[in-house]
Every structure is written in C-alpha cells, then in structure tokens.
Amino acid sequence: MKHGLITVAAAVPAVKVADVEFNVLEIEKLIANAEGQGVELLCFPELAITGYSCQDLFKEQLLLAKAEEGLMNLLDFTHKLNVICVVGLPVQVGGLLLNCAAVIQSGLLLGLVPKTYLPNYNEFYEKRWFASAQDLNPTDLYLAGTPVRISAEPMIFQTDSGVKFGVEICEDVWAPVPPSNNLTMAGADIILNCSASDELIGKHRYLRSLIAQQSARTISGYVYSSCGFGESTQDVVYGGNAMIFENGRLLVEGERYSFQPQLQVTQIDVDRLRTERHTNSTFINAQRNAIAHVVECKAVELPDFQLLRPVNPHPFIPQEEEMQETCEEILNIQTAGLAKRLVHTNCEHVVLGISGGLDSTLALLVCVRTFDKLGLDRKGIIGVTMPGFGTTDRTHDNATSLMQTLNISQMEISIAKAVKQHFEDIGHDIKKHDTTYENSQARERTQILMDLANQLNAMVVGTGDLSELALGWATYNGDHMSMYGVNASIPKTLIQYLIKYIAGQPSFKAQKDTLLDIIDTPISPELTPADAEGNIKQKTEDLVGPYELHDFFLYYFLRFGFRPAKIFFLATNAFKEKYEKEVIKKWLTTFFRRFFNQQFKRSCLPDGPKVGSVSLSPRGDWRMPSDASSALWLKECEAL
C-alpha cells in the first residue's frame, strides 16, 4: 500500500468441473498475472479449485484429496510471490465437509474461512454436501502440509502495511446479518467474497445493488468474484461476475458471460474509508462490541507503485448523466434555504450586488427562483450595480442586461466618489493600488447594500462561494458579510455548470446569451483599473492560482483529511496533461498557507445552506482555531 491505496483484484478463471489439475493451472496463470501488476489482494470464486457445480461428486474422497493436493500446489507456486490470494475449496474437518476460502501468501496458508450460510433452495442444495461454520467446533487441522486452526470465530487478516481484510462466501452476503457486518465493525477495511451466483432475469441488478449497499453500509471496500464459463450448465448458467466497490461506489466490473478468464484490477483508497468511518458516529457506535481474531500476513516488498484507478480532476462536478438532476437539486436546496429565511423574517425584499460575475449571477438566479416559488413580485429583488475604479463595460453591461430581462428592480450607485473621500479621510494615496485600495471598495459596496436593506426593509443576500471562503479571497466585513449567503457551500468550478444549466432552460431563453458570456468572462474582483483597451486586468486565477486546482485540493483535504503528499500525488495524476508538477506544488502550498491564515474569516460566516458533502460553516462542518499553525502542512509541501 502506498498513499493509502491498496491494489486489489477479482479473478474469474477458466474452469472444468471436477478437473482439479486444470483448475489449479488456470488459477496460477491469473496469480502470476496479478503479481506482475502489483496486486496485493486477489479474490477467486467459490470452490474454484474443484469447480462449484460438482454436486454429489463432493462426496467422493478422490476429489477431496485432489482439492487438498491442488491447494498444496498453489502454496508451492506462490512460495516466492507477494500477492495474497483467497481461493475456494472443499475441506474435510472430522465428520464435516466445509465450503471454505483459503487465504494464502508466499507459500503460507494463513487461514481458512468456512461458509456460514448455505443455500438450500431451487437449484442450490449445499446443505446436501456441506455443513455450516455454525456447526463447527474450533479445530486444529493439518491441511496441505500445513497446521491451521479452523473455527466459526470471525477472522481478520492484516497485511504488513496495516490494511485489514475479511472474507465471506457467496450466500453470506445475502443473509439478513452478513458476516461482513461483524468483520467491518471489528476493523476490516476490505471484504473479499468468493462467490458462485447463477444468472436469472433481473438478478444481476439486484446483486449489484446488494453489494453496493453492503459496501456503503459498512464503509468498506468490497471485492466480489463469482464463477463463470466452464461451470456446469445442466440447469443454470454462471455469468462470471467480477466487481469491486468502495463505500458503495463501483470501481471496476468485468464482462459477464465472457468465455475468457478475467482479472479486474483496481485500487481501494483505505485512507478514504477510514476517514469516512471515524467521522461517522453511527459507525463508531455500532462497532463497540465487535471482535475478531487477527491473523498477521507476511511482510513483503512490493514493486514500484503505479496508480491504477482514475482520478477525477473535478470532484465537485457531477457526471454528465447526472448533471441535470444534480443541478436541479442544488438549486432547489438554495431556493428552499432562502425561502425559509424570507418567510421566517416576514421579508418580501432582498438586496444584492450584481457585478456581472459568476457568483452574483447565481445568487440573483436563486433569488428569482425563490420569489417565483413564493409567489412574490420580482420587483422585490433589488439588484445594485456599484461601478468602481476597475469596473469594465463587459461586466457592467452583462449585469444590467441580466437584471432588465429578469424584470427585477435595478439601482446603480457609483462608489468612486465615496471611496475617494474615504481615502482623503484616512490619508491614503489613490495612486497606491494596495490592499487598502482594494478593500476600501469592497467595504463601501457592502455598506451600501446593508444600508439599502435597512432603508427598504430588505435582506442582503450574499454572493461569495466556497472556493473564495477556503482561500480567504474575500474582504473581511466586506463581501465576506451578508444576511444570508446562498452560495456559501458551492465551489467556483460548480457555479459555472449551474449557470450553464439554467441558461439551457426554455424559461431563461432571453437571458441565455448574457449568461453564457458571464461564464466566459475572466474571474476578477475588478478592484484595480482595466488595461488601456478597457479589458479586465486583475485576474483572480493569476493571483491565487487556478480554481480547478484549489477546488481539487479543498475536496480531498476537507472531505477525507488527506495530507499534502497524497493530495499532490492525486493531483499530479489528475492534471498530468495540463499542469507541471512544480506548478501544482506551488499552488498546493498557496492553498494550505491561505487556508490556515484566513480561518478567522470563516469563523464568523453568515448563515447559508449546505449543498454538498463539503462545507466550511463554523457551526457544523468545519471548526478550526483561527490561530492554528500551518507549519506541518507547509513543511510537507516543501518536501514534495
């Protein structure tokens, strides 16, 4: 494991019913393939050594003896290999025959896990041949030349890197209380399921949902391997399912009904799972009394680590097939949040500054949706343009055009005269374009909005977004402050998609061109004068870095608590076609420096609705001392 990622695989080998020698050779081929790909955990189907569909042949001593011999051959084959394999076979224990999964590594038999729940319906009559783990008394066994203890006691295996995994077999996961419940509660990060599930109409959809839910409920990785082509088709067909989930999300899935062997390889993020668990109080409460016997795996030296799973460079952006539904859900949450505040305060007017930029545009569109839904007159929305020293014609025209076509109330109040007077009052040189020069403008705009709200019995709607709050890219007690911040948990990269979604709706046809131009306008606070051609000169991303990088950093830092080294590793893979490593390192360092230094602004944020899994509200989602040191994080950034 490296960077908290462990490489796992689900294997579906070719099989011949009751031909142990053939089956073992096919298993060995996939083990060798997996070892070559750096796989650390490898799961094979149920009873893979003999084949699942042997039926009454399981009563034959020759088959059982050959199964043990086959296991011995696998131990010998893996003697110099590192991969941990879980493979199914029948095992005699006194007068019992058990359907078991053998855990092997580097020629060692680490343990045997007997199946607990045996199907005894339709075409499955496992109780005809096998006993349940519940029928077993703890027993010391000598199997394949190796002493091993077998019992119904929950057993967890721990790799030398500290990853813990457990094993259950097929029907176990279909039980009302699967063994994986206790295993994960007792600390298993990953569950491997050796399975044999036949195909029926609609069954695969249910199976997929079942495993996804089990993985999500137990906050675990789940590796599922089920037997396929070559099993008997006397009455049923086995499709060869190979699926790997992480906390309910499907990472990879094999081709069902393939006539060829399969090896599905990916990586499970154990750090991610553990973060989810220790922040989930329900999981913490549930695991109090869970126990399991822990078996240590052999220490190994793995080859150079390569990332196998894709990394989404824009984790806040929904997938294309989910875009419409997600955007509508977000807008509904914003609308409902603002509506409640208006109803509670008996307020029928809102005031907000309209700059022609992304944030104020989204806030305005949310206000329009809210007023329409409450049956209020849109004229109760007072949009205020407040041109200053850096305002350009492009943003000003977009702002006024948007307000006119939305039929809201418009006001224009220049801040230039007031700010110049303020500079005289405090003795600031207007030619000195420093922080005072910029922040004075932002605070003047906020003062105007607040005073108008008092005058008009209105509420100031904030426009600042999650990305700006993370970086502290807001003027304290300026645009940082409002009476309700509708964009407070929406990152900059997502705002563009929300506006684009609204622009595509028929009811906003009149605003479409303006909205699309706002999306294409460079992001800027417009607090310093434009260039000689009247174009925006002060571009935010030139100063603090690309928002797509900062949103990426923010997501993995806040959502999963990843350290800078891991975030850097993921970012260099996600953006390898766009940014050099040194560029990513530069802006990652900037992110952590600003995130820590600017916490004091987040400690006194106005109310605003939480939209996604990441939020910076000091009342619930992120509580951090304003004077916390960033030394540890910056030191690791420097070492990258």
XYZ file of C-alpha atoms in Angstrom:
640
model
C 0.000 0.000 0.000
C 1.181 3.492 -0.838
C -0.606 6.811 -0.387
C -3.313 4.806 1.381
C -4.113 2.891 -1.816
C -4.045 -0.896 -1.957
C -4.141 -2.778 -5.255
C -6.816 -5.467 -5.353
C -8.239 -7.766 -7.992
C -11.213 -10.021 -8.679
C -10.340 -13.078 -10.758
C -12.606 -15.362 -12.769
C -10.517 -18.277 -14.067
C -11.383 -20.826 -16.697
C -12.764 -23.949 -15.028
C -13.553 -27.580 -15.749
C -15.928 -29.247 -13.326
C -14.013 -31.647 -11.032
C -10.743 -31.267 -13.007
C -8.532 -30.009 -10.182
C -5.277 -30.058 -12.128
C -6.733 -27.929 -14.929
C -8.324 -25.535 -12.471
C -5.157 -25.051 -10.440
C -3.134 -24.281 -13.573
C -5.701 -21.658 -14.603
C -5.655 -20.154 -11.123
C -1.858 -19.997 -11.242
C -1.962 -18.099 -14.544
C -4.115 -15.399 -13.007
C -1.991 -15.278 -9.846
C 1.112 -14.692 -11.981
C -0.697 -12.019 -13.961
C -1.840 -10.309 -10.759
C 1.640 -10.452 -9.232
C 3.003 -8.768 -12.350
C 0.515 -5.933 -11.905
C 1.431 -5.355 -8.274
C -1.817 -6.777 -6.904
C -1.760 -7.150 -3.127
C -5.161 -8.824 -2.548
C -6.623 -11.292 -5.054
C -10.026 -12.952 -4.806
C -11.086 -16.111 -6.668
C -14.580 -17.660 -6.926
C -16.198 -20.061 -4.509
C -14.815 -23.614 -4.695
C -12.562 -22.507 -7.555
C -10.132 -25.410 -7.097
C -12.767 -28.069 -7.834
C -15.438 -26.030 -9.557
C -18.642 -25.041 -7.780
C -21.078 -27.290 -9.639
C -19.656 -30.716 -8.727
C -22.854 -31.670 -6.850
C -22.651 -35.215 -5.383
C -19.036 -35.523 -6.515
C -18.246 -33.534 -3.382
C -18.894 -36.790 -1.533
C -16.059 -38.502 -3.379
C -12.832 -38.944 -1.448
C -10.688 -38.695 -4.596
C -11.999 -35.218 -5.433
C -11.478 -34.043 -1.876
C -7.953 -35.442 -1.755
C -7.139 -33.798 -5.095
C -8.528 -30.486 -3.828
C -6.084 -30.603 -0.918
C -3.302 -31.531 -3.307
C -4.307 -28.614 -5.520
C -4.044 -26.251 -2.566
C -0.597 -27.657 -1.824
C 0.448 -26.940 -5.423
C -0.807 -23.357 -5.081
C 1.214 -22.926 -1.897
C 4.285 -24.139 -3.707
C 3.558 -21.893 -6.728
C 3.210 -18.783 -4.568
C 6.316 -19.513 -2.495
C 8.247 -16.549 -3.949
C 5.259 -14.322 -4.684
C 3.892 -11.463 -2.597
C 0.239 -11.393 -3.603
C -2.290 -12.547 -1.005
C -4.787 -14.939 -2.629
C -8.199 -16.040 -1.423
C -9.331 -19.193 -3.187
C -12.251 -21.568 -2.555
C -12.117 -25.330 -1.957
C -13.937 -28.084 -0.011
C -12.257 -29.060 3.267
C -12.914 -32.108 5.443
C -12.875 -31.450 9.181
C -13.591 -34.668 11.047
C -17.078 -35.731 10.012
C -17.884 -32.353 8.443
C -17.333 -31.114 4.912
C -16.971 -27.355 4.770
C -17.127 -24.908 1.894
C -14.017 -22.841 2.641
C -11.926 -19.957 1.417
C -8.197 -20.454 1.890
C -6.056 -17.348 2.435
C -2.562 -17.947 1.109
C 0.569 -15.858 0.662
C 4.190 -16.636 -0.170
C 3.692 -20.362 0.275
C 1.893 -19.959 3.598
C -1.642 -20.981 4.463
C -2.647 -18.017 6.610
C -6.126 -19.224 7.437
C -9.336 -20.979 6.426
C -12.715 -19.241 6.426
C -15.724 -21.616 6.349
C -19.006 -20.541 4.763
C -21.708 -19.674 7.280
C -24.971 -19.527 5.351
C -25.746 -22.382 2.965
C -28.499 -22.075 0.344
C -30.928 -24.937 0.161
C -33.495 -23.841 -2.426
C -34.181 -24.105 -6.137
C -31.088 -25.497 -7.851
C -28.858 -24.964 -4.800
C -28.708 -27.761 -2.265
C -25.439 -27.011 -0.491
C -26.734 -28.484 2.749
C -26.797 -31.811 0.912
C -22.994 -31.715 0.795
C -21.682 -29.113 3.218
C -22.004 -28.163 6.860
C -22.185 -24.584 8.063
C -19.468 -22.814 10.028
C -22.079 -22.693 12.801
C -21.841 -26.499 13.057
C -18.087 -26.385 13.599
C -16.233 -26.656 16.870
C -12.840 -24.892 16.831
C -10.369 -27.424 15.466
C -6.636 -27.666 14.777
C -6.250 -29.066 11.297
C -3.348 -30.275 9.204
C -4.099 -29.302 5.623
C -1.845 -29.271 2.567
C 1.135 -29.985 4.772
C 0.346 -27.001 6.999
C -1.113 -26.771 10.508
C -4.075 -24.403 10.599
C -6.879 -23.647 13.039
C -10.417 -23.511 11.706
C -13.443 -22.196 13.556
C -16.568 -20.097 13.184
C -14.818 -17.270 15.010
C -14.653 -14.077 12.895
C -11.198 -13.810 11.404
C -9.462 -10.687 10.111
C -6.202 -10.733 8.183
C -3.790 -7.826 8.430
C -1.188 -7.004 5.794
C 2.219 -5.693 6.759
C 1.074 -2.211 5.710
C -1.765 -2.359 8.240
C -4.679 -2.983 5.877
C -7.233 -5.344 7.405
C -9.468 -7.592 5.347
C -12.067 -10.256 5.971
C -13.649 -12.981 3.869
C -17.214 -14.136 3.356
C -18.577 -16.642 0.865
C -21.435 -16.075 -1.591
C -24.715 -16.586 0.295
C -23.195 -14.967 3.375
C -23.755 -11.509 1.915
C -27.412 -12.323 1.146
C -28.105 -13.121 4.808
C -30.055 -10.651 6.975
C -26.901 -10.151 9.066
C -23.885 -10.954 6.871
C -20.558 -11.962 8.452
C -19.066 -8.853 6.840
C -21.081 -6.733 9.277
C -19.094 -8.032 12.233
C -15.835 -8.145 10.275
C -16.037 -4.487 9.287
C -17.223 -3.447 12.732
C -14.169 -5.263 14.128
C -11.865 -3.286 11.851
C -11.761 -4.930 8.414
C -11.231 -2.273 5.731
C -11.960 -4.644 2.855
C -14.190 -7.672 2.351
C -13.404 -10.354 -0.223
C -16.303 -12.529 -1.351
C -15.641 -15.855 -3.061
C -18.943 -16.478 -4.783
C -20.920 -18.665 -7.178
C -24.104 -16.957 -8.271
C -26.170 -18.122 -11.220
C -27.803 -15.763 -13.682
C -31.530 -15.096 -13.787
C -33.553 -12.249 -15.257
C -33.137 -9.211 -13.023
C -30.838 -10.972 -10.550
C -27.668 -9.193 -11.591
C -29.213 -5.772 -10.999
C -30.272 -6.870 -7.532
C -26.864 -8.422 -6.793
C -25.077 -5.237 -7.839
C -27.353 -3.188 -5.627
C -26.909 -5.600 -2.727
C -23.110 -5.441 -2.798
C -23.106 -1.680 -3.324
C -25.353 -1.263 -0.292
C -23.281 -3.623 1.839
C -20.119 -1.777 0.888
C -21.786 1.568 1.674
C -23.393 0.405 4.921
C -20.105 -0.996 6.241
C -17.987 1.815 4.707
C -15.687 -0.778 3.197
C -14.018 -1.912 0.040
C -15.719 -4.986 -1.383
C -14.100 -7.393 -3.845
C -16.561 -9.848 -5.366
C -15.594 -12.766 -7.609
C -18.106 -15.302 -8.896
C -17.562 -18.378 -11.053
C -18.157 -18.199 -14.778
C -17.723 -20.043 -18.056
C -16.844 -23.699 -17.619
C -19.154 -24.415 -14.696
C -21.906 -26.927 -15.407
C -24.897 -25.570 -17.350
C -27.009 -28.606 -16.566
C -29.748 -26.430 -15.050
C -28.298 -22.924 -14.613
C -25.676 -20.625 -16.128
C -22.921 -18.801 -14.257
C -22.051 -15.422 -15.743
C -18.682 -14.729 -14.137
C -19.247 -11.607 -12.058
C -16.149 -9.658 -11.068
C -16.929 -6.427 -9.224
C -15.040 -4.141 -6.871
C -16.770 -1.466 -4.799
C -15.556 1.266 -2.467
C -18.062 2.662 0.012
C -20.929 1.829 -2.314
C -19.264 3.124 -5.486
C -18.447 0.676 -8.270
C -14.771 0.961 -9.216
C -14.493 -1.789 -11.839
C -16.709 -4.500 -13.243
C -15.864 -7.412 -15.518
C -17.636 -8.617 -18.621
C -20.382 -11.069 -17.781
C -20.784 -14.178 -19.937
C -17.197 -13.870 -21.119
C -15.724 -17.132 -22.415
C -12.248 -15.966 -21.411
C -10.623 -15.735 -17.960
C -10.853 -12.315 -16.321
C -8.745 -10.270 -13.951
C -10.258 -6.986 -12.826
C -7.650 -4.833 -11.097
C -8.053 -1.517 -9.305
C -7.042 0.267 -6.118
C -9.099 0.841 -2.990
C -8.402 4.008 -1.024
C -8.126 2.793 2.558
C -7.375 6.281 3.865
C -10.650 7.455 2.388
C -12.605 4.629 4.021
C -11.033 5.185 7.421
C -11.750 8.916 7.302
C -15.381 8.178 6.498
C -15.572 5.779 9.418
C -14.041 7.955 12.088
C -16.290 10.875 11.139
C -19.401 8.690 11.135
C -20.723 8.487 14.699
C -23.243 5.786 13.738
C -20.436 3.513 12.562
C -18.430 4.258 15.708
C -21.357 3.350 17.960
C -22.094 0.148 16.019
C -18.560 -1.245 16.326
C -18.291 -1.104 20.112
C -18.717 -4.820 20.826
C -17.404 -6.300 17.577
C -14.490 -8.712 17.942
C -12.450 -10.873 15.585
C -9.275 -12.908 15.650
C -6.497 -11.115 13.754
C -4.008 -13.026 11.597
C -0.838 -11.230 10.519
C 0.177 -11.605 6.884
C 3.785 -11.878 5.796
C 5.833 -8.712 5.349
C 6.642 -8.173 1.682
C 8.488 -5.704 -0.516
C 6.169 -4.510 -3.240
C 7.277 -3.249 -6.657
C 7.167 0.429 -7.607
C 3.675 1.783 -7.062
C 1.600 2.895 -10.034
C -1.838 4.453 -9.780
C -4.410 2.252 -11.498
C -7.678 3.975 -10.661
C -8.755 7.162 -12.438
C -8.763 10.426 -10.509
C -11.496 12.891 -11.379
C -9.878 16.337 -11.760
C -13.209 17.988 -10.954
C -14.644 16.081 -7.975
C -17.371 18.653 -7.329
C -18.779 18.378 -10.854
C -21.484 15.730 -11.363
C -21.189 13.173 -14.137
C -22.831 14.101 -17.422
C -25.680 11.634 -16.972
C -26.401 13.113 -13.532
C -25.836 16.761 -14.427
C -29.438 17.846 -14.864
C -30.733 16.087 -11.761
C -27.847 17.311 -9.599
C -28.049 20.922 -10.771
C -31.787 20.982 -10.119
C -31.251 19.516 -6.651
C -28.640 22.134 -5.782
C -30.841 24.991 -6.959
C -33.771 23.576 -5.007
C -31.680 23.457 -1.825
C -30.556 27.052 -2.299
C -34.092 28.146 -3.071
C -35.581 26.347 -0.073
C -32.934 27.806 2.235
C -33.550 31.372 1.144
C -37.333 30.907 1.111
C -37.364 29.734 4.724
C -35.324 32.751 5.819
C -37.625 35.163 3.972
C -40.774 33.590 5.401
C -39.319 33.470 8.902
C -38.383 37.175 8.819
C -41.588 38.156 7.022
C -39.393 39.792 4.396
C -40.503 40.404 0.803
C -37.432 42.283 -0.428
C -33.817 41.283 -0.964
C -30.817 43.390 -1.910
C -27.724 42.062 -3.635
C -24.815 43.481 -5.537
C -24.753 42.486 -9.212
C -21.274 42.649 -10.715
C -21.711 40.678 -13.908
C -19.577 37.870 -12.458
C -20.355 34.247 -11.776
C -21.184 34.423 -8.075
C -23.594 37.354 -8.116
C -25.269 35.900 -11.214
C -26.011 32.596 -9.484
C -27.221 34.382 -6.354
C -29.565 36.510 -8.467
C -30.942 33.469 -10.284
C -31.596 31.770 -6.936
C -33.430 34.873 -5.710
C -35.590 34.838 -8.851
C -36.451 31.154 -8.371
C -37.258 31.774 -4.708
C -39.515 34.762 -5.363
C -41.336 32.905 -8.131
C -41.883 29.897 -5.900
C -43.143 32.066 -3.019
C -45.411 33.980 -5.375
C -43.607 37.270 -4.645
C -43.188 40.121 -7.116
C -39.727 40.031 -8.715
C -39.579 43.793 -8.210
C -38.881 42.937 -4.597
C -35.421 41.844 -5.746
C -33.207 44.937 -5.769
C -30.107 44.375 -7.850
C -27.462 47.030 -7.325
C -24.582 47.748 -9.663
C -21.799 49.663 -7.931
C -19.170 50.603 -10.516
C -15.759 51.451 -9.171
C -12.217 52.003 -10.361
C -11.903 48.599 -12.040
C -15.375 48.008 -13.470
C -15.334 47.125 -17.182
C -18.039 47.687 -19.769
C -18.361 43.945 -20.370
C -19.280 43.023 -16.801
C -21.388 46.167 -16.305
C -23.382 45.541 -19.489
C -23.938 41.893 -18.602
C -25.158 42.875 -15.137
C -27.648 45.462 -16.393
C -28.854 43.245 -19.246
C -29.477 40.356 -16.857
C -31.466 42.496 -14.440
C -33.553 44.066 -17.192
C -34.537 40.773 -18.789
C -35.311 39.207 -15.398
C -37.605 42.152 -14.642
C -36.199 42.929 -11.192
C -35.636 46.328 -9.602
C -32.378 47.991 -10.591
C -30.205 50.554 -8.892
C -26.811 51.942 -9.825
C -24.661 53.638 -7.212
C -21.103 54.549 -8.093
C -18.661 54.006 -5.258
C -15.913 56.195 -6.751
C -16.821 59.476 -5.001
C -17.343 57.859 -1.591
C -14.115 55.858 -1.773
C -12.086 58.901 -2.840
C -13.479 60.795 0.137
C -12.579 57.862 2.362
C -9.014 57.863 1.022
C -8.753 61.558 1.883
C -10.130 60.907 5.355
C -7.580 58.212 6.156
C -4.735 59.799 4.193
C -4.327 57.093 1.561
C -2.749 57.856 -1.821
C -5.255 56.874 -4.509
C -2.355 56.004 -6.835
C -1.214 53.299 -4.427
C -3.101 50.183 -5.560
C -2.560 48.086 -2.463
C -4.805 46.111 -0.111
C -6.288 49.289 1.346
C -7.149 50.494 -2.133
C -8.943 47.254 -2.973
C -10.644 46.503 0.335
C -11.989 50.000 0.760
C -14.033 49.478 -2.383
C -15.364 46.110 -1.235
C -16.370 47.510 2.156
C -18.039 50.526 0.598
C -20.152 48.242 -1.560
C -21.156 46.174 1.452
C -22.049 49.321 3.403
C -24.307 50.449 0.567
C -26.081 47.088 0.456
C -26.548 46.947 4.228
C -27.887 50.486 4.421
C -30.248 49.907 1.494
C -31.516 46.788 3.251
C -32.308 48.860 6.328
C -33.948 51.518 4.231
C -36.074 49.100 2.187
C -36.814 46.563 4.933
C -34.874 44.022 2.875
C -32.334 41.259 3.375
C -28.814 41.364 1.950
C -28.171 38.142 0.021
C -24.507 37.160 -0.023
C -22.824 36.035 -3.201
C -19.482 34.616 -2.005
C -18.725 30.961 -2.818
C -16.992 28.014 -1.144
C -13.733 28.382 -3.089
C -13.348 32.016 -2.053
C -14.063 31.130 1.565
C -11.419 28.392 1.512
C -8.782 30.767 0.170
C -9.987 33.742 2.180
C -10.418 35.584 -1.125
C -12.942 37.979 0.365
C -12.665 41.304 2.134
C -13.275 40.894 5.856
C -16.508 42.675 6.700
C -16.826 43.495 3.020
C -18.120 40.951 0.516
C -17.375 38.458 3.297
C -20.528 39.645 5.093
C -24.257 39.388 4.304
C -27.527 38.394 5.934
C -27.787 35.038 4.146
C -25.166 33.508 1.842
C -26.848 31.302 -0.749
C -23.581 30.270 -2.469
C -21.590 29.534 0.678
C -21.115 25.804 0.034
C -20.842 25.855 -3.762
C -17.311 25.832 -5.254
C -16.346 28.082 -8.128
C -15.978 25.238 -10.620
C -19.546 24.094 -9.959
C -21.087 27.564 -10.268
C -20.203 27.679 -13.948
C -22.128 24.444 -14.559
C -25.138 25.644 -12.595
C -25.363 28.840 -14.639
C -24.923 26.883 -17.856
C -27.721 24.546 -16.792
C -30.062 27.468 -16.136
C -29.069 29.084 -19.439
C -30.278 25.964 -21.228
C -33.772 26.097 -19.745
C -36.546 27.426 -22.027
C -37.765 29.867 -19.365
C -34.374 31.628 -19.467
C -34.117 31.919 -23.239
C -33.992 35.733 -23.040
C -31.003 35.588 -20.678
C -29.117 32.761 -22.400
C -26.559 34.812 -24.352
C -25.813 37.011 -21.347
C -25.392 34.018 -19.048
C -23.035 32.280 -21.461
C -20.923 35.421 -21.783
C -20.737 35.698 -17.982
C -19.390 32.131 -17.903
C -16.723 33.089 -20.451
C -15.675 36.275 -18.618
C -12.354 36.042 -16.726
C -12.876 35.774 -12.966
C -11.954 39.077 -11.330
C -12.878 41.252 -8.327
C -12.344 44.267 -10.621
C -10.793 46.355 -7.881
C -7.913 47.747 -9.939
C -8.230 49.757 -13.183
C -8.691 47.942 -16.508
C -5.997 47.916 -19.197
C -5.690 50.500 -21.960
C -8.292 48.673 -24.086
C -10.785 48.558 -21.236
C -10.354 44.822 -20.585
C -10.082 43.149 -17.198
C -6.516 43.424 -15.949
C -6.854 41.942 -12.465
C -7.488 38.227 -12.962
C -8.052 36.230 -9.784
C -6.528 32.996 -11.046
C -3.278 34.791 -11.935
C -3.017 35.862 -8.315
C -4.158 32.873 -6.257
C -3.999 30.068 -8.802
C -6.472 28.092 -10.920
C -9.751 27.446 -9.146
C -9.932 23.929 -10.572
C -6.745 23.093 -8.668
C -7.884 24.760 -5.457
C -11.263 23.039 -5.610
C -9.447 19.728 -6.085
C -7.201 20.428 -3.080
C -10.163 21.576 -0.998
C -12.234 18.482 -1.759
C -9.610 15.954 -0.691
C -8.365 17.976 2.277
C -11.785 18.709 3.731
C -13.728 15.630 2.674
C -11.149 12.972 3.533
C -8.452 14.710 5.561
C -5.699 13.750 3.114
C -2.200 15.060 3.786
C -0.421 17.296 1.229
C 1.714 14.431 -0.137
C -1.328 12.376 -1.061
C -3.243 15.335 -2.495
C -0.170 16.181 -4.575
C 0.098 12.589 -5.789
C -3.559 12.543 -6.823
C -3.375 15.991 -8.421
C -0.308 15.171 -10.495
C -2.194 12.200 -11.906
C -5.492 14.021 -12.416
C -3.895 17.056 -14.113
C -0.863 15.451 -15.750
C -1.921 16.671 -19.205
C -2.442 20.262 -18.031
C -0.077 21.311 -15.224
C 3.560 20.569 -14.479
C 4.344 19.113 -11.070
C 6.095 22.316 -9.966
C 3.002 24.341 -10.823
C 0.786 22.018 -8.776
C 3.238 22.159 -5.868
C 3.263 25.970 -5.987
C -0.498 26.315 -5.813
C -0.881 23.499 -3.274
C 1.482 25.399 -0.984
C -0.540 28.554 -1.600
C -3.731 26.696 -0.778
C -2.527 25.485 2.618
C -0.927 28.798 3.518
C -4.084 30.748 2.714
C -6.459 28.142 4.158
C -4.831 28.359 7.575
C -4.179 32.101 7.550
C -7.729 33.005 6.547
C -9.679 30.870 9.016
C -10.641 33.969 11.023
C -12.953 34.983 8.161
C -14.698 31.624 8.189
C -15.142 31.678 11.964
C -17.822 34.368 11.625
C -19.626 33.461 8.432
C -23.268 34.374 7.838
C -25.840 31.601 7.636
C -26.161 29.738 4.361
C -27.446 26.371 3.107
C -25.223 23.312 2.919
C -25.468 21.797 -0.546
C -22.894 19.007 -0.831
C -20.629 16.884 1.346
C -18.099 19.707 1.764
C -18.904 22.893 3.636
C -16.986 25.430 5.720
C -19.735 26.534 8.066
C -18.224 27.189 11.525
C -21.460 25.958 13.086
C -21.184 22.377 11.938
C -18.903 21.265 9.145
C -15.567 22.926 9.857
C -14.466 24.054 13.301
C -10.871 25.182 13.386
C -8.940 27.607 15.604
C -8.299 30.863 13.763
C -4.733 30.792 15.067
C -3.886 27.166 14.205
C -0.371 26.677 12.808
C 0.116 25.578 9.209
C 3.742 24.525 9.824
C 3.202 20.752 9.453
C 1.328 21.091 6.171
C 3.688 23.654 4.649
C 6.735 21.590 5.640
C 5.317 18.593 3.801
C 4.536 20.797 0.797
C 8.152 21.974 0.730
C 9.375 18.367 0.726
C 7.309 17.364 -2.319
